[in-house]
Amino acid sequence: MAALIDPLLSATGTLFTWPTPLWVVVGLILGMIAGALPGVGSSLGMAIVLPLTLPLAPVNAIVLLVSMYSGAMYGGSIAAILVNVPGTGAAAATTFDGYPMSKQGKAVEALAISASSSAIGGFLTVLTLIAISPILIEVVLMFGTPEYFLMAVLGLAMIGVVAHGSITKAIVSGAFGMLLTTIGIAPNSPVLRYTFGSLSLYNGIDFIAALIGMFAIAEMIKLSAQSGGIAEAGVELGGSALQGIRTVLNHPITIVKSSFIGMFIGAVPGSGATVSNFISYGEAMRSSNDPEKFGDGEPAGVIAAEASNNGTVGGSLIPTVSFGIPGSGSTAVLLGGLLMHGLRPGPQLFSEQLGTTYTFMLALLFGNIFILLVGLFLVTRLGILTKIDTHYIIPTIVVLSMIGGYTLRTNWVDIVTVVGLGLFGYLMVKHNYSVIAFVLGVVLGPIAEENLIRSLQLSGGSYSIFVTKPLSLLIVIAIVGILFGPFLKRQLERALS
C-alpha cells in the first residue's frame, strides 16, 4: 500500500505546485474550444499545441495535453446540443437527445446535464483507474485483433437497438455507411477500391467530414424552412442548471454504467470515445423502460453519451502509457508528447516514474471539477444561441463546417463529403431512414474490416479464432444476446401469458 500512497502524495504535491494548476486550466479551456469547433476536435487541437510545449517541464507539458483531451471531450457536446453539430466524433450520440432538448427550449438543462455527466463520469473512472491500474493492464493485454473485431461488431449490433421505426431501413442505413468506408486503399493490402484513378480518394472518406455533413449541413437545410431560432416558437429556455444536476443524480445507474463502459472501451486500443459513445447510448436505450423516448429529448440519452466519452479519457491512458499503443488520434498525439519530453511509455511509468503517471491522472480529477464549474456557470449561458434567428445561424454553421471539413486533411474530397452527405442526410431524415445507424456503419466499419482481415491472416483463414479464447466467446455471447434478446424476450412473455 505504501508503494502506492507515496507516489500519490508526491503527485498531489506536484499538481498543486505553481504553475502546474495553470496548465491544467489552460489545457481545459483550449480543449473545450477545440472540441466545440466542428472538424477541429482534440486530435487537431493537441497537434497544434504539441510543438509549443517544448519550453515546458515534461510534467507540465503532458498535463496540458491530457487536460486538452479531457476538455475537448466535453467541448464537443456544446455544439452538439446547441446547433446539432458534433464538435468531435465522441459527441455524435449527444446530438440524438441533446439537440431535441434545445429545440424544446431546454438548452440550459441539456448543457448542465452534459457538464455534470462529463465531470462525474470522468471523476469516477479516474478514481477507479488509480485504484486498479495494475490489474487493468493485465485485462488490456488480453485483447488481441479478434477481440477488436468483435467489439466493433458489438457496436454494429446496436443498430437494432437504437433504430426507430423500420429495422430494414436501419440495416440499409448502416450498410450504406459501411459501404462508404470501403473507398480508398484496402486495409493490409495494396488494392484500390472505388478511387476512379483519383489520388485524392486513396485515403478514403474521413468519418469526421461525414459526421459534419450528416448532422450540421443536413440540419441547416432543415432549419432553412423555418424562421426564428432553433428553439421551437413560443418555448422559453426553461430547465435551469440546477434541474440538470437533479436529472443526472436521478439516473445513478445510467451514469455509473456508462462511465465504466467508457473506461473499459477506452482501455482497448483502436476503440476510443466514438465507439464507447454509441455503445453506452445503445445500452441506456436497451435498459430503459421507455426506449421510444430516446431521440426525442430524453435526458438519459445525454447522460449516457457524455458520461462515457469523458470516462474513455482515463481508460485510454492505460494502453498509451503502459505499452505505447495509442487507441485514437488524440492519444497518438499524447504519445508523441511523452516521447518528445523524454518519457518512455512502459513499465517505468508504473514503477520508478509512478508519481509522474499519477500526476496525469490527478490532473484529470482536478480538470473534471473545473469542467463542472465552467459547464454550470458559464457555458449554460450559451443557451441563448438557440433563440438567435436562423438567418444568422445557418450561414455561420455552414461556413464553420466547410472550414472544419477542409482543415481535417486539406483535401477537396472532405468538402464534397460534407456537402454531399449533408444533402443525403436531409433526405434520410425526410424519408425516415436512421441517421444513427448510418453513423455506426461509418465509424465502426473500418475498425471491423481491418481487424477481420488481420484476424483471418493470423488464423490461416479459420473463423474459429473468434471463439477460441474465453474473452472472445464472452463478446460473441453479448452480440448474440443483443441481436436475438428482444425476440426471445417476446417469445418468453407470450409463453408465460
Short mmCIF file of C-alpha atoms in Angstrom, two decimals, residues 122-485:
data_model
loop_
_atom_site.label_atom_id
_atom_site.label_comp_id
_atom_site.label_asym_id
_atom_site.label_seq_id
_atom_site.Cartn_x
_atom_site.Cartn_y
_atom_site.Cartn_z
CA GLY A 122 -14.52 11.37 -15.63
CA PHE A 123 -14.12 11.66 -11.86
CA LEU A 124 -15.44 8.15 -11.17
CA THR A 125 -13.29 6.46 -13.79
CA VAL A 126 -10.05 8.25 -12.87
CA LEU A 127 -10.53 7.37 -9.19
CA THR A 128 -11.13 3.75 -10.21
CA LEU A 129 -8.09 3.77 -12.52
CA ILE A 130 -5.81 4.99 -9.75
CA ALA A 131 -7.03 2.11 -7.58
CA ILE A 132 -6.95 -0.70 -10.14
CA SER A 133 -4.35 0.40 -12.70
CA PRO A 134 -2.06 -2.63 -12.11
CA ILE A 135 -4.98 -5.06 -12.64
CA LEU A 136 -6.35 -3.17 -15.65
CA ILE A 137 -3.04 -3.52 -17.51
CA GLU A 138 -3.46 -7.31 -17.33
CA VAL A 139 -7.01 -7.04 -18.72
CA VAL A 140 -5.90 -4.84 -21.62
CA LEU A 141 -3.22 -7.38 -22.52
CA MET A 142 -5.97 -9.99 -23.02
CA PHE A 143 -7.32 -8.08 -26.04
CA GLY A 144 -5.99 -9.07 -29.44
CA THR A 145 -7.04 -8.45 -33.04
CA PRO A 146 -10.05 -10.85 -32.90
CA GLU A 147 -11.40 -9.07 -29.81
CA TYR A 148 -11.09 -5.67 -31.54
CA PHE A 149 -13.15 -7.02 -34.44
CA LEU A 150 -15.79 -8.44 -32.11
CA MET A 151 -16.02 -5.13 -30.19
CA ALA A 152 -16.73 -3.35 -33.50
CA VAL A 153 -19.40 -5.97 -34.34
CA LEU A 154 -20.89 -5.43 -30.87
CA GLY A 155 -21.24 -1.74 -31.71
CA LEU A 156 -22.81 -2.55 -35.09
CA ALA A 157 -25.26 -4.92 -33.39
CA MET A 158 -26.57 -1.86 -31.55
CA ILE A 159 -28.19 -0.74 -34.83
CA GLY A 160 -31.16 -2.95 -33.99
CA VAL A 161 -31.37 -1.38 -30.53
CA VAL A 162 -31.03 2.33 -31.33
CA ALA A 163 -33.07 2.37 -34.56
CA HIS A 164 -36.53 3.97 -34.51
CA GLY A 165 -39.18 2.65 -36.85
CA SER A 166 -38.29 0.19 -39.62
CA ILE A 167 -35.46 -2.23 -38.77
CA THR A 168 -35.00 -2.82 -42.52
CA LYS A 169 -34.37 0.89 -43.12
CA ALA A 170 -31.92 0.95 -40.19
CA ILE A 171 -29.96 -2.01 -41.60
CA VAL A 172 -29.89 -0.38 -45.06
CA SER A 173 -28.60 2.87 -43.49
CA GLY A 174 -25.89 1.06 -41.52
CA ALA A 175 -24.87 -1.00 -44.57
CA PHE A 176 -24.58 2.14 -46.72
CA GLY A 177 -22.40 3.77 -44.03
CA MET A 178 -20.11 0.73 -44.06
CA LEU A 179 -20.08 0.73 -47.88
CA LEU A 180 -18.79 4.32 -47.97
CA THR A 181 -15.84 3.36 -45.77
CA THR A 182 -14.62 0.86 -48.38
CA ILE A 183 -13.50 3.73 -50.64
CA GLY A 184 -9.69 4.02 -50.87
CA ILE A 185 -6.83 1.62 -50.25
CA ALA A 186 -7.96 -1.67 -48.69
CA PRO A 187 -6.52 -2.41 -45.23
CA ASN A 188 -3.47 -4.69 -45.15
CA SER A 189 -3.29 -4.86 -48.96
CA PRO A 190 -2.43 -2.54 -51.88
CA VAL A 191 -5.85 -2.98 -53.57
CA LEU A 192 -7.59 0.25 -54.61
CA ARG A 193 -11.39 0.42 -54.30
CA TYR A 194 -13.72 2.96 -55.92
CA THR A 195 -10.97 5.61 -56.34
CA PHE A 196 -11.65 6.07 -60.11
CA GLY A 197 -7.98 6.92 -60.63
CA SER A 198 -8.09 9.92 -58.24
CA LEU A 199 -5.21 10.29 -55.77
CA SER A 200 -7.48 12.34 -53.51
CA LEU A 201 -9.62 9.25 -52.82
CA TYR A 202 -6.71 6.97 -51.86
CA ASN A 203 -7.24 7.64 -48.14
CA GLY A 204 -10.99 7.20 -48.40
CA ILE A 205 -13.79 9.19 -46.76
CA ASP A 206 -12.99 10.89 -43.46
CA PHE A 207 -15.64 9.94 -40.90
CA ILE A 208 -15.48 13.36 -39.17
CA ALA A 209 -16.35 15.02 -42.50
CA ALA A 210 -19.22 12.54 -42.82
CA LEU A 211 -20.45 13.44 -39.33
CA ILE A 212 -20.29 17.17 -40.06
CA GLY A 213 -22.30 16.67 -43.24
CA MET A 214 -24.90 14.33 -41.75
CA PHE A 215 -25.52 16.48 -38.68
CA ALA A 216 -24.58 20.09 -39.41
CA ILE A 217 -25.42 20.57 -43.10
CA ALA A 218 -28.50 18.32 -43.04
CA GLU A 219 -29.88 20.19 -40.02
CA MET A 220 -29.15 23.60 -41.58
CA ILE A 221 -31.10 22.57 -44.72
CA LYS A 222 -33.97 21.55 -42.46
CA LEU A 223 -33.74 24.80 -40.45
CA SER A 224 -33.78 26.92 -43.62
CA ALA A 225 -37.50 26.20 -43.91
CA GLN A 226 -38.28 27.87 -40.58
CA SER A 227 -37.91 31.39 -39.25
CA GLY A 228 -36.87 32.40 -35.73
CA GLY A 229 -34.42 30.45 -33.58
CA ILE A 230 -33.66 26.76 -33.13
CA ALA A 231 -35.92 26.52 -30.08
CA GLU A 232 -39.50 25.99 -31.17
CA ALA A 233 -41.69 29.05 -31.30
CA GLY A 234 -43.27 30.07 -28.03
CA VAL A 235 -40.96 27.87 -25.95
CA GLU A 236 -38.86 29.53 -23.26
CA LEU A 237 -35.33 28.44 -22.37
CA GLY A 238 -36.55 26.57 -19.31
CA GLY A 239 -34.85 23.85 -17.33
CA SER A 240 -32.33 25.51 -15.09
CA ALA A 241 -28.80 24.28 -14.46
CA LEU A 242 -30.00 23.06 -11.06
CA GLN A 243 -32.67 20.96 -12.77
CA GLY A 244 -29.97 19.46 -14.97
CA ILE A 245 -27.94 18.39 -11.92
CA ARG A 246 -31.05 16.86 -10.34
CA THR A 247 -31.75 14.92 -13.53
CA VAL A 248 -28.24 13.46 -13.53
CA LEU A 249 -28.45 12.50 -9.85
CA ASN A 250 -31.79 10.79 -10.56
CA HIS A 251 -30.04 8.44 -13.01
CA PRO A 252 -27.22 6.95 -10.88
CA ILE A 253 -27.23 3.53 -12.59
CA THR A 254 -27.03 5.07 -16.08
CA ILE A 255 -24.14 7.36 -15.19
CA VAL A 256 -22.10 4.69 -13.37
CA LYS A 257 -22.71 2.07 -16.08
CA SER A 258 -21.90 4.48 -18.93
CA SER A 259 -18.77 5.78 -17.19
CA PHE A 260 -17.32 2.29 -16.81
CA ILE A 261 -18.31 1.29 -20.35
CA GLY A 262 -16.31 4.33 -21.48
CA MET A 263 -13.34 3.42 -19.26
CA PHE A 264 -13.28 -0.20 -20.40
CA ILE A 265 -13.59 0.60 -24.13
CA GLY A 266 -11.08 3.45 -23.79
CA ALA A 267 -8.55 0.98 -22.39
CA VAL A 268 -8.87 -1.14 -25.55
CA PRO A 269 -6.60 0.33 -28.27
CA GLY A 270 -8.44 1.04 -31.51
CA SER A 271 -11.83 1.67 -29.91
CA GLY A 272 -12.00 5.10 -28.27
CA ALA A 273 -14.66 7.61 -27.29
CA THR A 274 -16.67 7.40 -30.53
CA VAL A 275 -17.26 3.67 -30.04
CA SER A 276 -17.99 3.96 -26.29
CA ASN A 277 -20.35 6.87 -27.02
CA PHE A 278 -22.62 4.72 -29.19
CA ILE A 279 -22.38 1.55 -27.10
CA SER A 280 -23.28 3.46 -23.91
CA TYR A 281 -26.16 5.21 -25.65
CA GLY A 282 -27.42 1.91 -27.05
CA GLU A 283 -27.16 0.22 -23.65
CA ALA A 284 -29.05 3.07 -21.95
CA MET A 285 -31.78 2.75 -24.57
CA ARG A 286 -31.86 -1.05 -24.29
CA SER A 287 -32.22 -1.00 -20.50
CA SER A 288 -34.77 1.85 -20.43
CA ASN A 289 -38.39 1.20 -19.51
CA ASP A 290 -39.41 3.65 -22.24
CA PRO A 291 -36.90 3.39 -25.13
CA GLU A 292 -39.28 5.19 -27.53
CA LYS A 293 -38.43 8.50 -25.81
CA PHE A 294 -34.80 8.27 -26.94
CA GLY A 295 -34.11 10.55 -29.89
CA ASP A 296 -36.84 12.99 -28.84
CA GLY A 297 -35.07 14.80 -26.00
CA GLU A 298 -34.60 12.04 -23.39
CA PRO A 299 -32.12 13.29 -20.72
CA ALA A 300 -30.85 9.73 -20.08
CA GLY A 301 -29.50 9.71 -23.65
CA VAL A 302 -27.36 12.79 -22.97
CA ILE A 303 -26.22 11.37 -19.61
CA ALA A 304 -25.13 8.05 -21.16
CA ALA A 305 -23.28 9.65 -24.08
CA GLU A 306 -21.45 12.28 -22.03
CA ALA A 307 -20.54 10.08 -19.06
CA SER A 308 -18.98 7.53 -21.41
CA ASN A 309 -16.87 9.87 -23.54
CA ASN A 310 -15.15 11.50 -20.56
CA GLY A 311 -14.81 8.09 -18.93
CA THR A 312 -12.93 6.99 -22.04
CA VAL A 313 -10.20 9.61 -21.47
CA GLY A 314 -8.90 7.96 -18.31
CA GLY A 315 -9.15 4.46 -19.78
CA SER A 316 -7.25 5.44 -22.93
CA LEU A 317 -4.24 6.49 -20.85
CA ILE A 318 -3.64 2.86 -19.82
CA PRO A 319 -2.52 1.36 -23.18
CA THR A 320 -0.83 4.63 -24.20
CA VAL A 321 1.25 4.99 -21.05
CA SER A 322 1.74 1.26 -20.41
CA PHE A 323 2.56 -0.07 -23.87
CA GLY A 324 2.96 2.98 -26.12
CA ILE A 325 -0.16 1.88 -28.05
CA PRO A 326 -2.38 4.87 -28.87
CA GLY A 327 -6.04 3.96 -29.23
CA SER A 328 -7.01 7.14 -31.11
CA GLY A 329 -5.64 10.22 -32.83
CA SER A 330 -5.66 12.13 -29.54
CA THR A 331 -3.67 9.51 -27.66
CA ALA A 332 -1.27 9.28 -30.64
CA VAL A 333 -0.51 12.99 -30.16
CA LEU A 334 -0.20 12.40 -26.40
CA LEU A 335 2.25 9.57 -27.09
CA GLY A 336 4.26 11.95 -29.28
CA GLY A 337 4.32 14.41 -26.38
CA LEU A 338 5.59 11.75 -23.96
CA LEU A 339 8.42 10.77 -26.30
CA MET A 340 9.26 14.39 -27.16
CA HIS A 341 9.73 15.17 -23.47
CA GLY A 342 11.80 12.07 -22.74
CA LEU A 343 9.08 10.00 -21.03
CA ARG A 344 9.15 6.49 -22.49
CA PRO A 345 5.88 4.53 -22.21
CA GLY A 346 6.32 1.18 -20.49
CA PRO A 347 6.85 -0.39 -17.08
CA GLN A 348 8.94 2.55 -15.88
CA LEU A 349 5.92 4.85 -15.84
CA PHE A 350 4.24 2.36 -13.47
CA SER A 351 7.30 1.77 -11.30
CA GLU A 352 10.11 4.36 -10.97
CA GLN A 353 8.02 7.14 -12.55
CA LEU A 354 4.67 6.19 -11.00
CA GLY A 355 4.44 9.65 -9.41
CA THR A 356 4.52 11.23 -12.88
CA THR A 357 1.75 8.90 -14.11
CA TYR A 358 -0.38 9.71 -11.06
CA THR A 359 0.12 13.43 -11.75
CA PHE A 360 -1.56 12.99 -15.17
CA MET A 361 -4.45 11.13 -13.56
CA LEU A 362 -4.88 13.66 -10.75
CA ALA A 363 -4.86 16.44 -13.37
CA LEU A 364 -7.89 14.73 -14.91
CA LEU A 365 -9.59 14.63 -11.48
CA PHE A 366 -8.94 18.34 -10.93
CA GLY A 367 -9.97 19.03 -14.53
CA ASN A 368 -13.35 17.36 -14.10
CA ILE A 369 -14.16 19.70 -11.20
CA PHE A 370 -13.26 22.64 -13.46
CA ILE A 371 -15.47 21.22 -16.26
CA LEU A 372 -18.39 21.07 -13.84
CA LEU A 373 -17.89 24.68 -12.68
CA VAL A 374 -17.44 26.07 -16.20
CA GLY A 375 -20.32 23.99 -17.54
CA LEU A 376 -22.75 25.12 -14.87
CA PHE A 377 -21.81 28.78 -14.50
CA LEU A 378 -20.55 29.85 -17.93
CA VAL A 379 -21.43 27.51 -20.79
CA THR A 380 -25.09 27.20 -19.77
CA ARG A 381 -25.45 30.89 -20.58
CA LEU A 382 -24.90 29.90 -24.21
CA GLY A 383 -28.48 28.57 -24.30
CA ILE A 384 -29.43 31.97 -25.68
CA LEU A 385 -27.88 30.83 -29.00
CA THR A 386 -31.00 28.76 -29.66
CA LYS A 387 -33.03 31.98 -29.79
CA ILE A 388 -30.84 33.66 -32.44
CA ASP A 389 -32.55 33.95 -35.82
CA THR A 390 -31.76 31.09 -38.21
CA HIS A 391 -30.79 33.64 -40.90
CA TYR A 392 -27.65 34.28 -38.84
CA ILE A 393 -27.11 30.74 -37.53
CA ILE A 394 -27.32 28.88 -40.86
CA PRO A 395 -24.57 30.73 -42.81
CA THR A 396 -22.30 30.75 -39.73
CA ILE A 397 -22.62 26.98 -39.17
CA VAL A 398 -22.25 26.19 -42.88
CA VAL A 399 -19.06 28.28 -43.14
CA LEU A 400 -17.60 26.76 -39.94
CA SER A 401 -18.49 23.28 -41.18
CA MET A 402 -16.76 23.88 -44.53
CA ILE A 403 -13.65 25.27 -42.81
CA GLY A 404 -13.68 22.39 -40.32
CA GLY A 405 -14.09 19.85 -43.12
CA TYR A 406 -11.20 21.29 -45.13
CA THR A 407 -8.80 21.54 -42.19
CA LEU A 408 -9.17 17.79 -41.49
CA ARG A 409 -6.79 16.80 -44.32
CA THR A 410 -6.74 19.87 -46.62
CA ASN A 411 -8.39 17.61 -49.20
CA TRP A 412 -11.20 18.74 -51.52
CA VAL A 413 -12.85 15.32 -51.04
CA ASP A 414 -13.75 16.27 -47.48
CA ILE A 415 -15.61 19.38 -48.70
CA VAL A 416 -17.54 17.23 -51.20
CA THR A 417 -18.24 14.73 -48.40
CA VAL A 418 -19.61 17.45 -46.11
CA VAL A 419 -21.92 18.87 -48.80
CA GLY A 420 -22.93 15.54 -50.38
CA LEU A 421 -23.70 13.75 -47.12
CA GLY A 422 -25.43 16.87 -45.83
CA LEU A 423 -27.94 16.66 -48.70
CA PHE A 424 -28.13 12.88 -48.32
CA GLY A 425 -28.67 13.18 -44.56
CA TYR A 426 -31.55 15.60 -45.10
CA LEU A 427 -33.22 13.10 -47.45
CA MET A 428 -32.62 10.27 -44.97
CA VAL A 429 -34.39 12.17 -42.19
CA LYS A 430 -37.20 13.18 -44.54
CA HIS A 431 -37.84 9.54 -45.52
CA ASN A 432 -37.36 8.10 -42.00
CA TYR A 433 -34.02 6.35 -42.52
CA SER A 434 -31.89 6.04 -39.39
CA VAL A 435 -29.03 8.55 -39.24
CA ILE A 436 -27.76 6.81 -36.08
CA ALA A 437 -27.43 3.50 -37.97
CA PHE A 438 -25.58 5.24 -40.82
CA VAL A 439 -23.11 6.85 -38.39
CA LEU A 440 -22.49 3.50 -36.67
CA GLY A 441 -21.67 2.00 -40.06
CA VAL A 442 -19.26 4.82 -40.97
CA VAL A 443 -17.44 4.78 -37.62
CA LEU A 444 -17.24 1.04 -36.93
CA GLY A 445 -16.99 -0.32 -40.50
CA PRO A 446 -13.24 0.36 -40.96
CA ILE A 447 -12.40 -0.98 -37.48
CA ALA A 448 -14.35 -4.20 -38.16
CA GLU A 449 -12.89 -4.71 -41.66
CA GLU A 450 -9.26 -4.11 -40.72
CA ASN A 451 -9.36 -6.40 -37.71
CA LEU A 452 -11.35 -9.11 -39.53
CA ILE A 453 -8.72 -9.32 -42.28
CA ARG A 454 -5.86 -9.30 -39.77
CA SER A 455 -7.54 -12.00 -37.63
CA LEU A 456 -8.07 -14.30 -40.64
CA GLN A 457 -4.46 -13.78 -41.70
CA LEU A 458 -3.33 -14.84 -38.21
CA SER A 459 -5.57 -17.93 -38.23
CA GLY A 460 -4.85 -19.00 -41.80
CA GLY A 461 -8.44 -18.28 -42.81
CA SER A 462 -10.10 -20.11 -39.90
CA TYR A 463 -13.07 -18.38 -38.25
CA SER A 464 -12.55 -20.41 -35.07
CA ILE A 465 -10.14 -17.69 -33.91
CA PHE A 466 -13.21 -15.69 -32.81
CA VAL A 467 -14.38 -18.31 -30.30
CA THR A 468 -11.21 -19.99 -29.03
CA LYS A 469 -10.46 -17.56 -26.17
CA PRO A 470 -12.85 -17.06 -23.22
CA LEU A 471 -12.88 -13.27 -23.76
CA SER A 472 -13.78 -13.66 -27.46
CA LEU A 473 -16.53 -16.13 -26.57
CA LEU A 474 -17.92 -13.70 -23.98
CA ILE A 475 -18.15 -10.89 -26.55
CA VAL A 476 -19.79 -13.28 -29.07
CA ILE A 477 -22.41 -14.20 -26.45
CA ALA A 478 -23.05 -10.48 -25.82
CA ILE A 479 -23.52 -9.91 -29.59
CA VAL A 480 -25.95 -12.83 -29.88
CA GLY A 481 -27.83 -11.56 -26.81
CA ILE A 482 -28.24 -8.08 -28.33
CA LEU A 483 -29.34 -9.44 -31.72
CA PHE A 484 -31.77 -12.11 -30.52
CA GLY A 485 -32.58 -10.95 -26.97
#
